[in-house]
Amino acid sequence: MDAIRIRGNGPLKGTLHVSGAKNAALPILCATLLSEGESHLRNVPGLRDINTTAALLRFLGREVEVNCPDVKVLAPSSPVRPEAPYELVRQMRASVLVLGPLVARYGRAKVSLPGGCAIGERPVDQHLKGLEALGAKITVKHGYVVAEAKRLVGAEIVFDMPTVTGTENLMMAAALARGRSTLVNCAREPEIEELGRVLNKMGAEVQGAGTHTMHIVGKSELEPFDHAIIADRIEAGTFMTAVGVAGGDVLLENAPLEDLAAAVGKLRQAGLQIERDGEAVRVVREGPIRAVDVKTEPHPGFPTDMQAQFMALMCLAEGTSQLTETIFENRFMHVPELRRMGANVSTHNQVALVRGVPKLSGASVMATDLRASASLVVAGLRAEGETIVRRVYHLDRGYERIEEKLRAVGADIERIADDGDID
Ligand code: EPU
């Protein structure tokens, strides 16, 4: 297994390119199931989750050519097997995104129920409730959910809470349902707007993607598409926190500033200068890091996917900050690891109190989820001595060659073999 070794050194300087958005690419790959013919996705990040989705689509009978940033998905004329097995779903919860497209397109879907994960229970009741409202018969047996419907029929669906993949699953299902659907209390993430754009390219009529209420007129058939994926706002935000921690002056190419407004506002309060510079975004941190309170919220609030990285920054702030996690019940897995690096953080339920310290010290650390791992890499950039971040497969799920990118702006970071890792 690989690990990442970081030796804390000076400020970062240079240019970083932000890749395509993982969480936009995953549902769009699943949307290829809604049509026949060949779809072409561009600006797809080279990540483990993309390979897992490709493997799932192949299992379902698609031909998939992954040559990131290009991915082609072809629907051959042979019949599909509308079934997502446990082996693939357990590797990636987002596999549940095939449920809506499969039942809408093929009248039946059998998808392994994703279990809990490191950051929380993460049920999918809203996905199932929505599909039932569209007329699917849902049964759960032996760890699998089976959804069946001759043809889904448009309906009004009111989500109990904004759910990102829940909204996406129902958008895709409604796009092939008969008649009009209204989705209320939708998640409003930019990745949902992006899926709306793709479904419209395919010939569906989706109005209001990215707002609370969406209207979708379903079609009996949809077309394949050609689409370039938007930039990854969370990767961009992670690089911003890296500059915040290490100090420096970095130009981020392809950074979606508007999609990250809440996080950028907090990073500016913390002492970063973040400004448009032509097509790119310039990120500078020269002065001290200031303590800032943050509460995660559904978009357009501060993203939960930035909480861990922001905490790494706050560990080095002058003063005390309070970070409140409201989306997932167990998303402080990075705290004990940051503490091993000398951070002064205490947690009480969903609140973390971070008392800034002047410096961190390198240590051997590991985390059990993607963003937690990213926060440890960021912290390592200014820790004295050597930090080894283990279980890099979490990072590889969502960051494309993070060590190469950070090395190019002056970080002392490399990927090493980690024979000593134990589970
Ligand atoms: N929820 C339910 N029932 C449901 C669905 C969700 O109770 O049927 C709850 C969840 O347990 C959670 C809240 O609603 O407390 C929001 O969860 P959501 O469904 O929005 O999360 P998700 O769709 O499973 C996506 C991202 C996550 C990101 C969250 C929140 C993808 C593939 N994943 O997950 O990304 O943290 O939205 O923004 O889009 C990551 O990239 O590291 C990551 C975890």
Short mmCIF file of N, CA and C and ligand atoms in Angstrom, two decimals, residues 22-24 26-27 49 93-94 96-97 119-128 161-168 187 189 191 233-234 297-299 303-305 326-329 331 369-371 398, ligand 1:
data_model
loop_
_atom_site.label_atom_id
_atom_site.label_comp_id
_atom_site.label_asym_id
_atom_site.label_seq_id
_atom_site.Cartn_x
_atom_site.Cartn_y
_atom_site.Cartn_z
N LYS A 22 -15.03 15.46 -9.13
CA LYS A 22 -15.42 14.07 -8.87
C LYS A 22 -16.93 13.94 -8.70
N ASN A 23 -17.49 14.78 -7.83
CA ASN A 23 -18.90 14.60 -7.48
C ASN A 23 -19.86 15.08 -8.57
N ALA A 24 -19.32 15.71 -9.62
CA ALA A 24 -20.14 15.97 -10.81
C ALA A 24 -19.99 14.81 -11.78
N LEU A 26 -19.36 11.62 -11.25
CA LEU A 26 -19.98 10.32 -10.88
C LEU A 26 -21.44 10.23 -11.32
N PRO A 27 -22.31 11.20 -10.96
CA PRO A 27 -23.70 11.08 -11.45
C PRO A 27 -23.80 11.18 -12.96
N ASP A 49 -12.43 6.56 -7.72
CA ASP A 49 -13.90 6.49 -7.81
C ASP A 49 -14.39 6.47 -9.26
N ARG A 93 -20.02 4.40 -2.12
CA ARG A 93 -21.45 4.57 -1.85
C ARG A 93 -22.19 5.19 -3.02
N ALA A 94 -21.46 6.06 -3.78
CA ALA A 94 -22.13 6.75 -4.89
C ALA A 94 -22.63 5.78 -5.95
N VAL A 96 -24.91 3.91 -5.66
CA VAL A 96 -26.37 3.93 -5.54
C VAL A 96 -27.00 4.84 -6.61
N LEU A 97 -26.15 5.66 -7.25
CA LEU A 97 -26.64 6.54 -8.31
C LEU A 97 -27.09 5.80 -9.57
N ILE A 119 -17.97 8.35 8.01
CA ILE A 119 -18.40 9.68 8.44
C ILE A 119 -19.84 9.72 8.95
N GLY A 120 -20.59 8.62 8.81
CA GLY A 120 -21.95 8.63 9.33
C GLY A 120 -22.77 7.47 8.80
N GLU A 121 -24.00 7.42 9.26
CA GLU A 121 -24.88 6.31 8.85
C GLU A 121 -25.27 6.37 7.39
N ARG A 122 -25.56 7.57 6.95
CA ARG A 122 -25.86 7.85 5.55
C ARG A 122 -26.93 6.93 4.95
N PRO A 123 -28.15 6.99 5.47
CA PRO A 123 -29.22 6.17 4.89
C PRO A 123 -29.60 6.66 3.48
N VAL A 124 -30.36 5.84 2.75
CA VAL A 124 -30.81 6.25 1.41
C VAL A 124 -32.34 6.24 1.34
N ASP A 125 -32.99 6.43 2.50
CA ASP A 125 -34.45 6.39 2.54
C ASP A 125 -35.10 7.40 1.60
N GLN A 126 -34.45 8.56 1.42
CA GLN A 126 -35.06 9.59 0.56
C GLN A 126 -35.02 9.18 -0.91
N HIS A 127 -33.98 8.46 -1.30
CA HIS A 127 -33.90 7.95 -2.68
C HIS A 127 -35.08 7.00 -2.91
N LEU A 128 -35.29 6.11 -1.93
CA LEU A 128 -36.31 5.06 -2.10
C LEU A 128 -37.71 5.67 -2.05
N MET A 161 -34.93 16.29 3.70
CA MET A 161 -33.74 17.14 3.87
C MET A 161 -33.07 17.22 2.51
N PRO A 162 -32.27 18.27 2.27
CA PRO A 162 -31.59 18.31 0.98
C PRO A 162 -30.53 17.21 0.93
N THR A 163 -30.68 16.29 0.00
CA THR A 163 -29.67 15.23 -0.18
C THR A 163 -29.11 15.32 -1.59
N VAL A 164 -27.79 15.31 -1.70
CA VAL A 164 -27.14 15.54 -2.99
C VAL A 164 -27.41 14.36 -3.93
N THR A 165 -26.95 13.16 -3.55
CA THR A 165 -27.14 12.03 -4.46
C THR A 165 -28.62 11.63 -4.54
N GLY A 166 -29.39 11.89 -3.48
CA GLY A 166 -30.83 11.62 -3.53
C GLY A 166 -31.49 12.47 -4.60
N THR A 167 -31.18 13.76 -4.61
CA THR A 167 -31.73 14.66 -5.63
C THR A 167 -31.31 14.19 -7.02
N GLU A 168 -30.03 13.81 -7.14
CA GLU A 168 -29.52 13.39 -8.46
C GLU A 168 -30.20 12.11 -8.95
N ALA A 187 -31.38 19.46 -2.93
CA ALA A 187 -30.03 19.97 -2.68
C ALA A 187 -29.70 20.92 -3.83
N GLU A 189 -26.38 21.99 -4.75
CA GLU A 189 -24.95 21.99 -5.07
C GLU A 189 -24.73 22.26 -6.57
N GLU A 191 -22.94 20.68 -8.50
CA GLU A 191 -22.90 19.40 -9.22
C GLU A 191 -24.31 19.00 -9.67
N ARG A 233 -14.67 22.11 -7.04
CA ARG A 233 -14.58 23.22 -6.06
C ARG A 233 -13.89 22.76 -4.78
N ILE A 234 -14.04 21.48 -4.43
CA ILE A 234 -13.44 21.03 -3.17
C ILE A 234 -11.92 20.86 -3.34
N GLU A 297 -22.97 23.56 6.27
CA GLU A 297 -24.39 23.62 5.87
C GLU A 297 -24.54 23.10 4.46
N PRO A 298 -25.76 22.74 4.06
CA PRO A 298 -25.94 22.40 2.64
C PRO A 298 -25.59 23.62 1.78
N HIS A 299 -25.20 23.39 0.55
CA HIS A 299 -24.86 24.48 -0.36
C HIS A 299 -26.04 25.45 -0.46
N PRO A 303 -19.19 24.09 2.91
CA PRO A 303 -19.32 22.65 2.61
C PRO A 303 -18.69 21.74 3.66
N THR A 304 -19.40 20.71 4.02
CA THR A 304 -18.84 19.70 4.93
C THR A 304 -17.55 19.10 4.36
N ASP A 305 -17.47 19.05 3.02
CA ASP A 305 -16.27 18.47 2.38
C ASP A 305 -15.04 19.35 2.54
N THR A 326 -22.71 19.97 10.80
CA THR A 326 -24.16 19.72 10.89
C THR A 326 -24.64 18.68 9.88
N ILE A 327 -23.80 18.26 8.95
CA ILE A 327 -24.29 17.36 7.88
C ILE A 327 -24.11 15.89 8.26
N PHE A 328 -22.92 15.54 8.72
CA PHE A 328 -22.64 14.14 9.07
C PHE A 328 -22.33 14.02 10.55
N GLU A 329 -22.77 12.92 11.17
CA GLU A 329 -22.68 12.81 12.62
C GLU A 329 -21.31 12.38 13.11
N ARG A 331 -18.00 13.25 11.52
CA ARG A 331 -17.00 13.71 10.56
C ARG A 331 -15.85 14.46 11.24
N ASP A 369 -11.29 8.57 5.98
CA ASP A 369 -12.06 9.07 4.84
C ASP A 369 -11.24 10.08 4.05
N LEU A 370 -11.81 10.39 2.89
CA LEU A 370 -11.10 11.19 1.90
C LEU A 370 -10.68 12.57 2.41
N ARG A 371 -11.65 13.35 2.90
CA ARG A 371 -11.32 14.75 3.25
C ARG A 371 -10.46 14.80 4.52
N GLY A 398 -10.32 10.76 -4.40
CA GLY A 398 -10.85 12.09 -4.73
C GLY A 398 -9.85 13.15 -5.11
N1 EPU B 1 -29.60 11.58 4.28
C1 EPU B 1 -30.64 10.84 4.81
N2 EPU B 1 -31.40 10.05 3.96
C2 EPU B 1 -31.15 9.98 2.62
C3 EPU B 1 -30.09 10.72 2.10
C4 EPU B 1 -29.33 11.52 2.95
O1 EPU B 1 -30.89 10.87 6.01
O2 EPU B 1 -31.86 9.25 1.93
C5 EPU B 1 -28.81 12.43 5.17
C6 EPU B 1 -27.35 11.98 5.27
O3 EPU B 1 -27.18 10.95 6.22
C7 EPU B 1 -26.66 13.26 5.64
C8 EPU B 1 -27.45 14.32 4.87
O4 EPU B 1 -28.70 13.72 4.58
O5 EPU B 1 -26.76 13.49 7.00
C9 EPU B 1 -26.83 14.79 3.58
O6 EPU B 1 -26.34 13.70 2.84
P1 EPU B 1 -26.33 13.66 1.25
O7 EPU B 1 -27.31 12.65 0.78
O8 EPU B 1 -26.44 15.04 0.71
O9 EPU B 1 -24.86 13.11 0.96
P2 EPU B 1 -24.45 12.20 -0.26
O10 EPU B 1 -25.28 12.52 -1.42
O11 EPU B 1 -24.36 10.79 0.19
C10 EPU B 1 -22.71 13.87 -1.30
C11 EPU B 1 -21.26 13.84 -1.66
C12 EPU B 1 -20.42 13.83 -0.40
C13 EPU B 1 -20.75 15.10 0.40
C14 EPU B 1 -22.26 15.16 0.68
C15 EPU B 1 -22.70 16.44 1.38
C16 EPU B 1 -21.25 12.68 -3.78
C17 EPU B 1 -20.90 11.46 -4.56
N3 EPU B 1 -20.99 12.65 -2.47
O12 EPU B 1 -22.95 12.70 -0.52
O13 EPU B 1 -19.05 13.89 -0.80
O14 EPU B 1 -20.05 15.12 1.61
O15 EPU B 1 -22.99 15.05 -0.55
O16 EPU B 1 -22.36 17.54 0.63
O17 EPU B 1 -21.72 13.66 -4.35
C18 EPU B 1 -16.72 13.61 -0.56
O18 EPU B 1 -16.60 13.97 -1.73
O19 EPU B 1 -15.74 13.48 0.24
C19 EPU B 1 -18.06 13.31 -0.04
C20 EPU B 1 -18.27 12.57 1.05
#
